CSV table of C-alpha atoms in Angstrom, one decimal:
chain,number,residue,atom,x,y,z
A,1,MET,CA,-55.6,-27.8,27.0
A,2,LYS,CA,-52.2,-26.1,26.5
A,3,GLY,CA,-52.6,-24.0,29.6
A,4,PHE,CA,-53.6,-27.0,31.6
A,5,LEU,CA,-50.6,-28.9,30.7
A,6,PHE,CA,-48.4,-25.8,31.2
A,7,TYR,CA,-49.7,-25.4,34.7
A,8,LEU,CA,-49.3,-29.1,35.4
A,9,PHE,CA,-45.6,-29.0,34.2
A,10,ILE,CA,-44.9,-25.9,36.3
A,11,GLY,CA,-46.4,-27.6,39.4
A,12,MET,CA,-44.6,-30.9,38.9
A,13,PHE,CA,-41.3,-28.8,38.5
A,14,VAL,CA,-42.0,-26.8,41.8
A,15,VAL,CA,-42.8,-30.1,43.7
A,16,LEU,CA,-39.6,-31.6,42.4
A,17,LEU,CA,-37.6,-28.4,43.5
A,18,ARG,CA,-39.2,-28.7,46.9
A,19,ALA,CA,-38.7,-32.3,47.5
A,20,SER,CA,-35.2,-32.6,46.1
A,21,VAL,CA,-33.3,-29.4,45.2
A,22,PHE,CA,-34.2,-27.1,48.0
A,23,PRO,CA,-33.2,-29.5,50.8
A,24,LEU,CA,-29.8,-29.6,49.6
A,25,PHE,CA,-29.2,-25.8,49.8
A,26,LEU,CA,-31.5,-24.5,52.4
A,27,PRO,CA,-32.2,-25.4,55.9
A,28,PRO,CA,-35.4,-27.6,56.6
A,29,GLY,CA,-37.5,-24.7,57.8
A,30,PHE,CA,-36.6,-22.2,55.1
A,31,CYS,CA,-37.8,-24.3,52.1
A,32,PRO,CA,-40.4,-22.1,50.4
A,33,ASP,CA,-43.6,-23.8,49.3
A,34,LEU,CA,-44.0,-22.5,45.6
A,35,LEU,CA,-46.8,-24.9,45.1
A,36,LEU,CA,-48.8,-23.0,47.4
A,37,GLY,CA,-48.1,-19.9,45.4
A,38,LEU,CA,-49.3,-21.7,42.2
A,39,ILE,CA,-52.5,-22.9,43.9
A,40,ILE,CA,-53.3,-19.4,45.0
A,41,TYR,CA,-52.6,-18.0,41.6
A,42,LEU,CA,-54.8,-20.7,39.9
A,43,GLY,CA,-57.6,-19.9,42.5
A,44,LEU,CA,-57.4,-16.2,41.3
A,45,SER,CA,-57.0,-16.5,37.7
A,46,GLU,CA,-58.4,-19.8,36.2
A,47,ASN,CA,-61.8,-21.2,35.8
A,48,MET,CA,-63.2,-23.3,38.5
A,49,LEU,CA,-63.0,-26.7,36.7
A,50,ARG,CA,-59.5,-26.2,35.6
A,51,ALA,CA,-58.3,-24.9,39.1
A,52,VAL,CA,-60.0,-27.8,40.9
A,53,LEU,CA,-58.4,-30.5,38.6
A,54,LEU,CA,-55.0,-28.9,38.9
A,55,ALA,CA,-55.3,-28.7,42.6
A,56,LEU,CA,-56.3,-32.4,42.9
A,57,LEU,CA,-53.5,-33.5,40.6
A,58,LEU,CA,-50.9,-31.2,42.1
A,59,GLY,CA,-51.7,-32.3,45.5
A,60,GLY,CA,-51.6,-35.9,44.6
A,61,ILE,CA,-48.2,-35.4,43.1
A,62,GLN,CA,-46.9,-33.5,46.3
A,63,ASP,CA,-48.2,-36.4,48.3
A,64,ALA,CA,-46.4,-38.9,46.1
A,65,PHE,CA,-43.1,-37.1,46.2
A,66,SER,CA,-43.1,-36.1,49.8
A,67,GLY,CA,-46.2,-36.7,51.9
A,68,THR,CA,-46.6,-39.7,54.3
A,69,SER,CA,-50.3,-39.4,54.4
A,70,LEU,CA,-51.8,-40.1,51.0
A,71,GLY,CA,-54.6,-37.5,50.5
A,72,LEU,CA,-53.5,-34.9,52.9
A,73,SER,CA,-52.0,-32.4,50.5
A,74,VAL,CA,-54.9,-33.0,48.0
A,75,PHE,CA,-57.2,-32.0,50.7
A,76,VAL,CA,-55.1,-29.0,51.8
A,77,CYS,CA,-54.7,-27.9,48.2
A,78,LEU,CA,-58.4,-28.0,47.4
A,79,ALA,CA,-59.3,-26.3,50.7
A,80,ILE,CA,-57.1,-23.5,50.0
A,81,LEU,CA,-58.1,-23.2,46.3
A,82,LEU,CA,-61.9,-22.9,47.5
A,83,LEU,CA,-61.0,-20.5,50.1
A,84,VAL,CA,-59.2,-18.3,47.6
A,85,ARG,CA,-62.1,-18.5,45.1
A,86,LEU,CA,-64.4,-17.2,47.7
A,87,LEU,CA,-62.2,-14.2,48.6
A,88,SER,CA,-61.5,-13.4,45.0
A,89,GLU,CA,-65.1,-12.5,44.4
A,90,HIS,CA,-64.7,-9.6,47.0
A,91,LEU,CA,-61.0,-8.5,46.4
A,92,ASN,CA,-59.2,-6.6,43.7
A,93,VAL,CA,-57.1,-9.6,42.2
A,94,GLU,CA,-55.2,-7.3,40.0
A,95,SER,CA,-53.1,-6.1,43.2
A,96,PRO,CA,-49.6,-7.5,43.5
A,97,SER,CA,-49.6,-6.9,47.3
A,98,LEU,CA,-52.8,-8.7,47.7
A,99,LEU,CA,-51.2,-11.9,46.1
A,100,VAL,CA,-48.3,-11.6,48.5
A,101,LEU,CA,-50.8,-11.2,51.4
A,102,LEU,CA,-52.9,-14.2,50.1
A,103,ILE,CA,-49.8,-16.4,49.9
A,104,LEU,CA,-48.9,-15.4,53.7
A,105,GLY,CA,-52.6,-16.3,54.8
A,106,GLY,CA,-52.4,-19.3,52.6
A,107,THR,CA,-49.3,-20.5,54.5
A,108,LEU,CA,-51.1,-19.9,57.9
A,109,VAL,CA,-54.3,-21.9,56.6
A,110,GLN,CA,-52.1,-24.6,55.2
A,111,LYS,CA,-50.3,-25.2,58.3
A,112,LEU,CA,-53.4,-25.1,60.5
A,113,LEU,CA,-55.2,-27.6,58.2
A,114,LEU,CA,-52.1,-29.9,58.2
A,115,ALA,CA,-52.0,-29.9,62.0
A,116,ALA,CA,-55.7,-30.3,62.4
A,117,CYS,CA,-55.9,-33.1,59.8
A,118,LEU,CA,-52.9,-34.8,61.4
A,119,LEU,CA,-54.1,-34.5,65.0
A,120,VAL,CA,-57.6,-35.7,64.0
A,121,LEU,CA,-56.8,-38.5,61.4
A,122,ALA,CA,-53.5,-39.8,62.1
A,123,ASP,CA,-51.4,-40.8,65.2
A,124,ALA,CA,-48.8,-38.1,64.6
A,125,GLY,CA,-47.7,-37.3,68.3
A,126,PRO,CA,-46.8,-33.9,68.9
A,127,VAL,CA,-47.2,-32.6,65.4
A,128,LEU,CA,-48.9,-29.3,66.6
A,129,GLN,CA,-45.8,-28.2,68.3
A,130,ILE,CA,-43.4,-29.1,65.3
A,131,ILE,CA,-45.7,-27.2,62.9
A,132,LEU,CA,-46.2,-24.1,65.0
A,133,ALA,CA,-42.4,-23.9,65.7
A,134,ALA,CA,-41.5,-24.1,62.1
A,135,LEU,CA,-44.4,-21.5,61.1
A,136,PRO,CA,-42.4,-18.3,61.4
A,137,GLN,CA,-39.6,-19.7,59.3
A,138,GLN,CA,-42.1,-21.0,56.7
A,139,LEU,CA,-43.6,-17.6,56.6
A,140,LEU,CA,-40.5,-15.7,55.9
A,141,ALA,CA,-39.5,-18.3,53.2
A,142,ASN,CA,-42.8,-17.9,51.3
A,143,LEU,CA,-42.9,-14.2,51.8
A,144,ILE,CA,-39.2,-13.9,50.4
A,145,ALA,CA,-39.9,-16.5,47.5
A,146,SER,CA,-43.3,-15.0,46.6
A,147,SER,CA,-41.8,-11.4,46.4
A,148,LEU,CA,-38.9,-12.4,44.4
A,149,LEU,CA,-41.0,-14.2,41.9
A,150,LEU,CA,-43.6,-11.4,41.7
A,151,SER,CA,-41.0,-8.9,41.1
A,152,LEU,CA,-39.3,-11.1,38.3
A,153,VAL,CA,-42.7,-11.5,36.6
A,154,LEU,CA,-43.5,-7.9,36.9
A,155,ARG,CA,-40.3,-6.9,35.4
A,156,LEU,CA,-40.5,-9.6,32.5
A,157,GLN,CA,-44.2,-8.7,31.9
A,158,PRO,CA,-43.4,-5.8,29.4
A,159,LEU,CA,-41.3,-8.1,27.4
A,160,PHE,CA,-44.2,-10.5,26.7
A,161,GLY,CA,-47.1,-8.0,26.9
A,162,ASN,CA,-50.0,-7.6,29.2
A,163,ARG,CA,-52.9,-9.9,29.0
A,164,ALA,CA,-56.1,-10.4,30.7
A,165,GLY,CA,-56.6,-13.0,33.3
A,166,LEU,CA,-53.3,-12.6,35.2
A,167,ALA,CA,-54.1,-12.2,38.9
A,168,GLY,CA,-51.6,-10.0,40.7
A,169,LEU,CA,-50.5,-8.3,37.5
A,170,ALA,CA,-52.3,-5.2,36.1
A,171,TYR,CA,-54.1,-5.6,32.9
A,172,GLN,CA,-53.8,-2.7,30.5
A,173,SER,CA,-55.9,-2.9,27.4
A,174,LYS,CA,-54.7,-1.2,24.0
A,175,ARG,CA,-56.9,1.7,25.0
A,176,HIS,CA,-54.9,2.4,28.3
A,177,GLY,CA,-53.7,6.0,28.3
A,178,THR,CA,-55.8,7.3,25.4
């Protein structure tokens, strides 16, 4: 339960950053989507029930803070989570570079799902052109943000010790190197 509340708090903090703080300091296209990184991380490291509940809650929170179509972020977060779960069975989830690549792929999938849903379900006008025009900036922002956060976590990891279940971070048991 403590882990669930921790991820929920981190997700709410990330959504608040994206909705209120980042627009003050960054141009609109260069605001990184840290919630996407959290959803991908949950898909790689948490059990299915906890990850799905968190994806639903965090998608709903993102819709409440910055969404215009209620349920759109919920659908996109859940779809990305399920895709990551399918991929994680076939990939080495302890690779930090894989985590960054999954965030880039997740950005592409997120934007394509948003565009498809808005085209089919809403009268959004030329949404595809807007989303595709902002895609390179979003990819760059997510790449920079995920690389910085991952390098920070990798530098701080020795201070707190290695533990199992951390996607993108090497796990070393007590017998490592003996």
